[in-house]
mmCIF file of C-alpha atoms in Angstrom:
data_model
loop_
_atom_site.group_PDB
_atom_site.id
_atom_site.type_symbol
_atom_site.label_atom_id
_atom_site.label_comp_id
_atom_site.label_asym_id
_atom_site.label_seq_id
_atom_site.Cartn_x
_atom_site.Cartn_y
_atom_site.Cartn_z
ATOM 1 C CA MET A 1 -48.340 105.292 5.695
ATOM 2 C CA ILE A 2 -49.231 106.724 8.930
ATOM 3 C CA SER A 3 -53.010 105.206 8.465
ATOM 4 C CA ALA A 4 -51.463 101.945 7.002
ATOM 5 C CA CYS A 5 -49.974 101.177 9.783
ATOM 6 C CA LYS A 6 -52.882 102.532 12.567
ATOM 7 C CA THR A 7 -55.244 100.542 10.206
ATOM 8 C CA ALA A 8 -52.873 97.441 10.820
ATOM 9 C CA SER A 9 -53.319 97.477 14.315
ATOM 10 C CA ALA A 10 -49.841 99.609 15.046
ATOM 11 C CA LYS A 11 -49.565 99.964 18.601
ATOM 12 C CA ARG A 12 -48.217 103.342 18.299
ATOM 13 C CA VAL A 13 -46.944 105.674 15.488
ATOM 14 C CA THR A 14 -43.896 108.210 16.028
ATOM 15 C CA ALA A 15 -43.282 110.190 12.825
ATOM 16 C CA VAL A 16 -39.779 111.091 12.822
ATOM 17 C CA ILE A 17 -39.713 114.250 10.144
ATOM 18 C CA PRO A 18 -36.045 115.929 10.905
ATOM 19 C CA CYS A 19 -37.234 118.694 7.920
ATOM 20 C CA TYR A 20 -40.481 119.792 9.054
ATOM 21 C CA PRO A 21 -42.933 121.080 5.847
ATOM 22 C CA TYR A 22 -43.882 124.177 5.182
ATOM 23 C CA ALA A 23 -42.745 125.040 8.182
ATOM 24 C CA ARG A 24 -42.079 128.902 6.592
ATOM 25 C CA GLN A 25 -45.838 128.973 6.759
ATOM 26 C CA ASP A 26 -46.389 129.013 10.113
ATOM 27 C CA LYS A 27 -48.710 132.405 10.249
ATOM 28 C CA LYS A 28 -50.817 134.912 8.109
ATOM 29 C CA ASP A 29 -48.372 137.375 6.320
ATOM 30 C CA LYS A 30 -50.882 138.155 4.483
ATOM 31 C CA SER A 31 -54.665 138.528 3.323
ATOM 32 C CA ARG A 32 -56.248 134.992 2.880
ATOM 33 C CA ALA A 33 -53.002 133.187 2.779
ATOM 34 C CA PRO A 34 -52.405 130.094 3.964
ATOM 35 C CA ILE A 35 -50.728 128.888 7.560
ATOM 36 C CA THR A 36 -50.005 125.700 5.579
ATOM 37 C CA ALA A 37 -47.480 123.900 8.785
ATOM 38 C CA LYS A 38 -51.225 124.401 10.665
ATOM 39 C CA LEU A 39 -52.639 122.108 7.695
ATOM 40 C CA VAL A 40 -49.545 119.536 8.581
ATOM 41 C CA ALA A 41 -49.909 119.401 12.106
ATOM 42 C CA ASN A 42 -53.484 118.457 11.408
ATOM 43 C CA LEU A 43 -52.904 115.954 8.717
ATOM 44 C CA LEU A 44 -49.981 114.356 11.031
ATOM 45 C CA THR A 45 -52.505 114.118 13.666
ATOM 46 C CA VAL A 46 -55.683 112.980 11.788
ATOM 47 C CA ALA A 47 -53.526 109.846 9.809
ATOM 48 C CA GLY A 48 -52.999 108.695 13.430
ATOM 49 C CA ALA A 49 -49.799 109.889 13.915
ATOM 50 C CA ASP A 50 -48.935 109.524 18.562
ATOM 51 C CA HIS A 51 -46.008 111.872 18.549
ATOM 52 C CA VAL A 52 -43.778 113.792 16.333
ATOM 53 C CA ILE A 53 -39.754 114.048 16.463
ATOM 54 C CA THR A 54 -38.500 116.846 14.432
ATOM 55 C CA MET A 55 -35.502 119.397 14.245
ATOM 56 C CA ASP A 56 -34.810 123.016 14.304
ATOM 57 C CA LEU A 57 -38.586 124.152 13.183
ATOM 58 C CA HIS A 58 -38.523 127.701 11.920
ATOM 59 C CA ALA A 59 -40.427 129.146 15.241
ATOM 60 C CA SER A 60 -40.792 126.672 17.989
ATOM 61 C CA GLN A 61 -44.116 127.545 18.255
ATOM 62 C CA ILE A 62 -45.238 125.240 15.663
ATOM 63 C CA GLN A 63 -45.581 122.674 18.720
ATOM 64 C CA GLY A 64 -48.674 124.569 19.609
ATOM 65 C CA PHE A 65 -49.971 123.534 16.455
ATOM 66 C CA PHE A 66 -50.694 119.474 17.549
ATOM 67 C CA ASP A 67 -53.033 118.041 20.335
ATOM 68 C CA ILE A 68 -49.942 115.144 20.442
ATOM 69 C CA PRO A 69 -46.297 115.703 22.124
ATOM 70 C CA VAL A 70 -43.689 116.645 19.573
ATOM 71 C CA ASP A 71 -39.996 117.161 20.437
ATOM 72 C CA ASN A 72 -38.271 119.569 18.406
ATOM 73 C CA LEU A 73 -34.364 118.590 18.112
ATOM 74 C CA PHE A 74 -31.410 121.011 18.373
ATOM 75 C CA SER A 75 -28.792 120.990 15.724
ATOM 76 C CA GLU A 76 -26.655 123.139 17.975
ATOM 77 C CA PRO A 77 -24.646 120.528 19.103
ATOM 78 C CA SER A 78 -23.537 118.577 15.838
ATOM 79 C CA MET A 79 -22.894 122.519 14.908
ATOM 80 C CA VAL A 80 -20.676 123.212 17.356
ATOM 81 C CA THR A 81 -18.626 120.097 17.199
ATOM 82 C CA TYR A 82 -18.310 121.044 13.281
ATOM 83 C CA ILE A 83 -17.021 124.194 14.459
ATOM 84 C CA LYS A 84 -14.650 123.478 16.358
ATOM 85 C CA GLN A 85 -13.492 120.743 14.290
ATOM 86 C CA GLU A 86 -13.554 122.255 11.232
ATOM 87 C CA VAL A 87 -13.648 126.326 10.800
ATOM 88 C CA PRO A 88 -9.311 127.048 10.871
ATOM 89 C CA ASP A 89 -8.900 129.884 13.654
ATOM 90 C CA TRP A 90 -12.528 129.426 14.867
ATOM 91 C CA LYS A 91 -12.062 131.209 18.512
ATOM 92 C CA ASN A 92 -11.498 134.388 16.429
ATOM 93 C CA ALA A 93 -14.851 133.967 14.809
ATOM 94 C CA ILE A 94 -17.814 135.695 14.702
ATOM 95 C CA ILE A 95 -21.692 134.037 14.691
ATOM 96 C CA VAL A 96 -23.726 136.122 12.889
ATOM 97 C CA SER A 97 -27.629 135.963 11.575
ATOM 98 C CA PRO A 98 -28.569 137.508 8.614
ATOM 99 C CA ASP A 99 -31.811 139.075 9.934
ATOM 100 C CA ALA A 100 -33.276 139.359 13.393
ATOM 101 C CA GLY A 101 -35.875 136.156 13.335
ATOM 102 C CA GLY A 102 -32.531 134.820 13.960
ATOM 103 C CA ALA A 103 -31.048 136.247 16.042
ATOM 104 C CA LYS A 104 -31.592 133.573 19.032
ATOM 105 C CA ARG A 105 -30.437 130.814 17.115
ATOM 106 C CA ALA A 106 -27.231 132.425 16.489
ATOM 107 C CA VAL A 107 -26.944 134.055 19.947
ATOM 108 C CA ALA A 108 -26.772 130.494 21.445
ATOM 109 C CA LEU A 109 -24.391 129.128 18.922
ATOM 110 C CA ALA A 110 -21.886 131.915 19.494
ATOM 111 C CA ASP A 111 -22.781 131.419 24.143
ATOM 112 C CA GLN A 112 -22.032 127.721 23.585
ATOM 113 C CA LEU A 113 -18.680 128.757 21.741
ATOM 114 C CA ASN A 114 -17.404 131.862 23.299
ATOM 115 C CA LEU A 115 -17.657 133.920 20.533
ATOM 116 C CA ASP A 116 -18.619 137.097 19.834
ATOM 117 C CA PHE A 117 -22.991 137.715 17.468
ATOM 118 C CA ALA A 118 -23.306 140.388 14.720
ATOM 119 C CA LEU A 119 -26.399 140.889 13.203
ATOM 120 C CA ILE A 120 -27.434 141.744 9.887
ATOM 121 C CA ASN A 121 -30.138 144.528 8.849
ATOM 122 C CA ARG A 122 -33.166 143.712 6.247
ATOM 123 C CA LYS A 123 -34.110 146.652 4.825
ATOM 124 C CA ARG A 124 -37.079 145.565 2.293
ATOM 125 C CA ARG A 125 -38.754 148.275 -0.305
ATOM 126 C CA ARG A 126 -42.099 149.763 0.624
ATOM 127 C CA ASP A 127 -43.420 149.210 -2.771
ATOM 128 C CA LEU A 128 -46.394 147.016 -3.486
ATOM 129 C CA SER A 129 -44.519 145.848 -6.794
ATOM 130 C CA ALA A 130 -41.510 145.147 -5.997
ATOM 131 C CA SER A 131 -42.138 143.152 -2.547
ATOM 132 C CA MET A 132 -44.118 141.407 -5.340
ATOM 133 C CA THR A 133 -41.046 140.358 -7.386
ATOM 134 C CA VAL A 134 -39.652 137.206 -7.040
ATOM 135 C CA PRO A 135 -37.451 135.234 -8.981
ATOM 136 C CA THR A 136 -38.806 131.799 -10.923
ATOM 137 C CA VAL A 137 -37.191 128.711 -10.604
ATOM 138 C CA PRO A 138 -37.498 124.883 -10.439
ATOM 139 C CA PRO A 139 -39.504 123.130 -8.095
ATOM 140 C CA THR A 140 -37.732 122.802 -4.814
ATOM 141 C CA PRO A 141 -37.275 119.473 -2.906
ATOM 142 C CA ALA A 142 -40.029 117.941 -0.500
ATOM 143 C CA GLY A 143 -40.376 120.570 2.313
ATOM 144 C CA SER A 144 -40.148 123.605 0.506
ATOM 145 C CA GLU A 145 -42.776 125.904 0.614
ATOM 146 C CA SER A 146 -44.370 128.039 -2.784
ATOM 147 C CA GLY A 147 -45.023 131.192 -2.507
ATOM 148 C CA SER A 148 -43.912 134.522 -0.522
ATOM 149 C CA HIS A 149 -42.962 134.621 2.820
ATOM 150 C CA PRO A 150 -41.727 137.102 4.744
ATOM 151 C CA ASP A 151 -38.620 134.996 6.415
ATOM 152 C CA SER A 152 -38.093 132.749 3.210
ATOM 153 C CA ASP A 153 -34.771 133.611 0.953
ATOM 154 C CA GLU A 154 -37.644 133.939 -1.936
ATOM 155 C CA GLU A 155 -38.308 138.178 -0.405
ATOM 156 C CA ALA A 156 -34.828 138.220 -0.309
ATOM 157 C CA SER A 157 -34.792 139.256 -3.975
ATOM 158 C CA ALA A 158 -37.496 142.242 -2.904
ATOM 159 C CA THR A 159 -34.613 143.621 -0.827
ATOM 160 C CA ASP A 160 -32.804 146.883 -1.027
ATOM 161 C CA LYS A 161 -30.331 146.116 0.611
ATOM 162 C CA MET A 162 -28.739 144.700 4.385
ATOM 163 C CA GLU A 163 -26.494 146.157 6.352
ATOM 164 C CA LEU A 164 -24.478 145.131 9.151
ATOM 165 C CA LEU A 165 -26.211 146.515 12.562
ATOM 166 C CA VAL A 166 -25.183 144.504 15.517
ATOM 167 C CA GLY A 167 -20.970 143.891 15.896
ATOM 168 C CA ASP A 168 -17.767 143.972 14.548
ATOM 169 C CA VAL A 169 -17.009 141.814 11.605
ATOM 170 C CA HIS A 170 -13.319 143.450 9.710
ATOM 171 C CA GLY A 171 -10.506 140.704 9.936
ATOM 172 C CA ARG A 172 -12.159 137.870 11.420
ATOM 173 C CA VAL A 173 -13.937 134.559 10.495
ATOM 174 C CA ALA A 174 -17.888 135.106 9.856
ATOM 175 C CA ILE A 175 -19.642 131.975 10.402
ATOM 176 C CA LEU A 176 -23.669 132.943 9.200
ATOM 177 C CA VAL A 177 -25.585 130.842 11.229
ATOM 178 C CA ASP A 178 -29.467 130.662 9.898
ATOM 179 C CA ASP A 179 -32.757 127.701 9.579
ATOM 180 C CA MET A 180 -33.142 127.208 5.687
ATOM 181 C CA ILE A 181 -31.397 127.521 2.487
ATOM 182 C CA ASP A 182 -33.936 127.643 -0.687
ATOM 183 C CA THR A 183 -32.939 130.200 -3.068
ATOM 184 C CA GLY A 184 -29.808 131.162 -1.706
ATOM 185 C CA HIS A 185 -30.276 134.941 -1.625
ATOM 186 C CA THR A 186 -30.396 135.774 1.874
ATOM 187 C CA VAL A 187 -27.091 134.154 1.907
ATOM 188 C CA GLY A 188 -25.760 135.668 -0.457
ATOM 189 C CA LEU A 189 -26.649 138.949 -0.029
ATOM 190 C CA ALA A 190 -25.889 138.557 3.815
ATOM 191 C CA ALA A 191 -22.241 136.996 2.673
ATOM 192 C CA GLY A 192 -21.980 140.022 0.624
ATOM 193 C CA VAL A 193 -22.343 142.189 3.199
ATOM 194 C CA LEU A 194 -19.780 140.810 5.778
ATOM 195 C CA LYS A 195 -17.341 140.961 2.695
ATOM 196 C CA ASP A 196 -17.935 144.659 2.414
ATOM 197 C CA SER A 197 -17.247 144.821 6.142
ATOM 198 C CA GLY A 198 -14.159 143.370 6.109
ATOM 199 C CA ALA A 199 -14.713 140.138 6.899
ATOM 200 C CA LYS A 200 -11.379 137.325 5.905
ATOM 201 C CA GLN A 201 -13.856 134.807 5.566
ATOM 202 C CA VAL A 202 -17.278 133.678 5.677
ATOM 203 C CA TYR A 203 -18.934 129.968 6.383
ATOM 204 C CA ALA A 204 -22.573 129.397 6.087
ATOM 205 C CA LEU A 205 -24.370 126.799 8.610
ATOM 206 C CA ILE A 206 -27.793 126.161 7.498
ATOM 207 C CA SER A 207 -29.765 123.682 9.506
ATOM 208 C CA HIS A 208 -32.249 122.318 6.212
ATOM 209 C CA GLY A 209 -30.783 122.662 2.925
ATOM 210 C CA LEU A 210 -33.417 122.627 0.612
ATOM 211 C CA LEU A 211 -31.473 123.818 -2.783
ATOM 212 C CA SER A 212 -33.512 124.665 -5.153
ATOM 213 C CA GLU A 213 -31.429 123.736 -8.869
ATOM 214 C CA THR A 214 -30.434 127.056 -9.582
ATOM 215 C CA THR A 215 -29.399 126.862 -6.257
ATOM 216 C CA MET A 216 -26.799 124.289 -7.202
ATOM 217 C CA GLU A 217 -25.565 125.703 -10.459
ATOM 218 C CA ASN A 218 -24.774 129.157 -8.782
ATOM 219 C CA LEU A 219 -23.659 127.921 -5.710
ATOM 220 C CA LYS A 220 -20.359 128.924 -6.898
ATOM 221 C CA ASP A 221 -20.330 132.559 -6.919
ATOM 222 C CA LEU A 222 -21.984 132.692 -3.028
ATOM 223 C CA PRO A 223 -19.037 135.117 -1.794
ATOM 224 C CA VAL A 224 -18.285 131.906 1.026
ATOM 225 C CA GLU A 225 -15.569 129.882 1.667
ATOM 226 C CA LYS A 226 -18.207 126.825 2.429
ATOM 227 C CA LEU A 227 -21.757 126.284 2.928
ATOM 228 C CA ILE A 228 -22.612 123.957 5.097
ATOM 229 C CA VAL A 229 -25.617 122.068 5.717
ATOM 230 C CA THR A 230 -27.500 118.795 7.763
ATOM 231 C CA ASN A 231 -28.628 115.854 6.483
ATOM 232 C CA SER A 232 -31.947 116.731 7.395
ATOM 233 C CA ILE A 233 -32.110 116.269 3.613
ATOM 234 C CA ASP A 234 -30.240 113.811 1.306
ATOM 235 C CA GLN A 235 -27.673 115.469 0.286
ATOM 236 C CA THR A 236 -25.201 112.732 -0.682
ATOM 237 C CA ASP A 237 -25.640 113.576 -4.439
ATOM 238 C CA ARG A 238 -25.001 117.770 -4.383
ATOM 239 C CA VAL A 239 -21.597 116.946 -2.328
ATOM 240 C CA LYS A 240 -20.448 114.833 -5.007
ATOM 241 C CA ALA A 241 -21.834 117.046 -7.569
ATOM 242 C CA CYS A 242 -20.100 120.376 -5.947
ATOM 243 C CA GLY A 243 -16.923 119.323 -4.300
ATOM 244 C CA GLY A 244 -15.053 120.625 -1.176
ATOM 245 C CA MET A 245 -17.636 123.609 -1.799
ATOM 246 C CA LEU A 246 -20.977 121.928 -0.296
ATOM 247 C CA GLY A 247 -21.015 119.816 3.156
ATOM 248 C CA PHE A 248 -22.642 118.448 5.440
ATOM 249 C CA ILE A 249 -23.097 117.498 8.826
ATOM 250 C CA ASP A 250 -24.176 114.270 9.489
ATOM 251 C CA ILE A 251 -27.449 114.174 11.762
ATOM 252 C CA ALA A 252 -27.660 110.556 11.766
ATOM 253 C CA PRO A 253 -26.614 109.974 15.688
ATOM 254 C CA LEU A 254 -28.942 112.083 17.094
ATOM 255 C CA ILE A 255 -32.058 110.934 15.233
ATOM 256 C CA ALA A 256 -30.951 107.315 15.682
ATOM 257 C CA GLU A 257 -30.500 108.382 20.056
ATOM 258 C CA SER A 258 -34.343 110.030 20.095
ATOM 259 C CA ILE A 259 -35.987 107.146 18.301
ATOM 260 C CA ARG A 260 -34.151 104.662 20.520
ATOM 261 C CA ARG A 261 -35.350 106.636 23.450
ATOM 262 C CA THR A 262 -38.465 107.458 22.342
ATOM 263 C CA HIS A 263 -39.017 104.084 21.540
ATOM 264 C CA ASN A 264 -38.047 102.545 24.648
ATOM 265 C CA GLY A 265 -39.670 105.403 26.922
ATOM 266 C CA GLU A 266 -36.851 106.880 27.738
ATOM 267 C CA SER A 267 -36.340 110.786 28.483
ATOM 268 C CA ILE A 268 -34.412 113.199 25.432
ATOM 269 C CA SER A 269 -33.387 116.177 27.595
ATOM 270 C CA ALA A 270 -29.962 115.107 27.439
ATOM 271 C CA LEU A 271 -30.037 115.156 23.518
ATOM 272 C CA PHE A 272 -30.179 118.904 24.501
ATOM 273 C CA LYS A 273 -27.227 119.301 26.206
ATOM 274 C CA HIS A 274 -23.795 120.395 24.184
ATOM 275 C CA ASP A 275 -21.553 117.728 25.140
ATOM 276 C CA TYR A 276 -23.898 114.206 24.988
ATOM 277 C CA PHE A 277 -21.888 113.468 21.592
#
């Protein structure tokens, strides 16, 4: 599509990709592994994109893969609004990261809500045969990655256990925050730890809901009160199928305003403020 626009003499092409594909493959996690996130950046640039707009990159350093401007929008302001409006007793809640990699994201959200922060530590198996064991799942939607990756849901199946490392969740509403859910293993294990630690309720707020077919079938078994994702990937049919178990945060106003400002040559800095919408 980008190439077709450039061939048709388009003056400028902006690629709007709310869920950046292969974002978890942003580094070599083992010998001879590809850095597919960089390959996607090359493909977009060679095709003729002049500007990229995306949201909640798995690693913000992916912006450095490009030689063109990249705006990485945040869903955090929308999540803040959702928590205040939809989570009961949110002022007594605690924001939880399921691993160290997501700690910065969770701390930022906790600071905006003036809430406490908790961190779960993931202990992995050391033997190679165990770490290479991953569940067999059907193909996932566009934007999902195949293969194992240290930060992916799939590798949670090769985890001995998770344990609460920082924070006290006993008798409180725990809000689990992550950037992506695919098979649901990470969320399931983390929510189980929070329940075992005395959390009253567990809500899971995830930026990108890839949600494989297996995950949808087993959604009711997740030990969470509700799973909330953004509509960076269309969730209409899934929400209807799951009833009240699955909800979504509409990021359309954020994306629309970023497109308008980019088209008119305006600054998008205001979109990073938590009180904009």
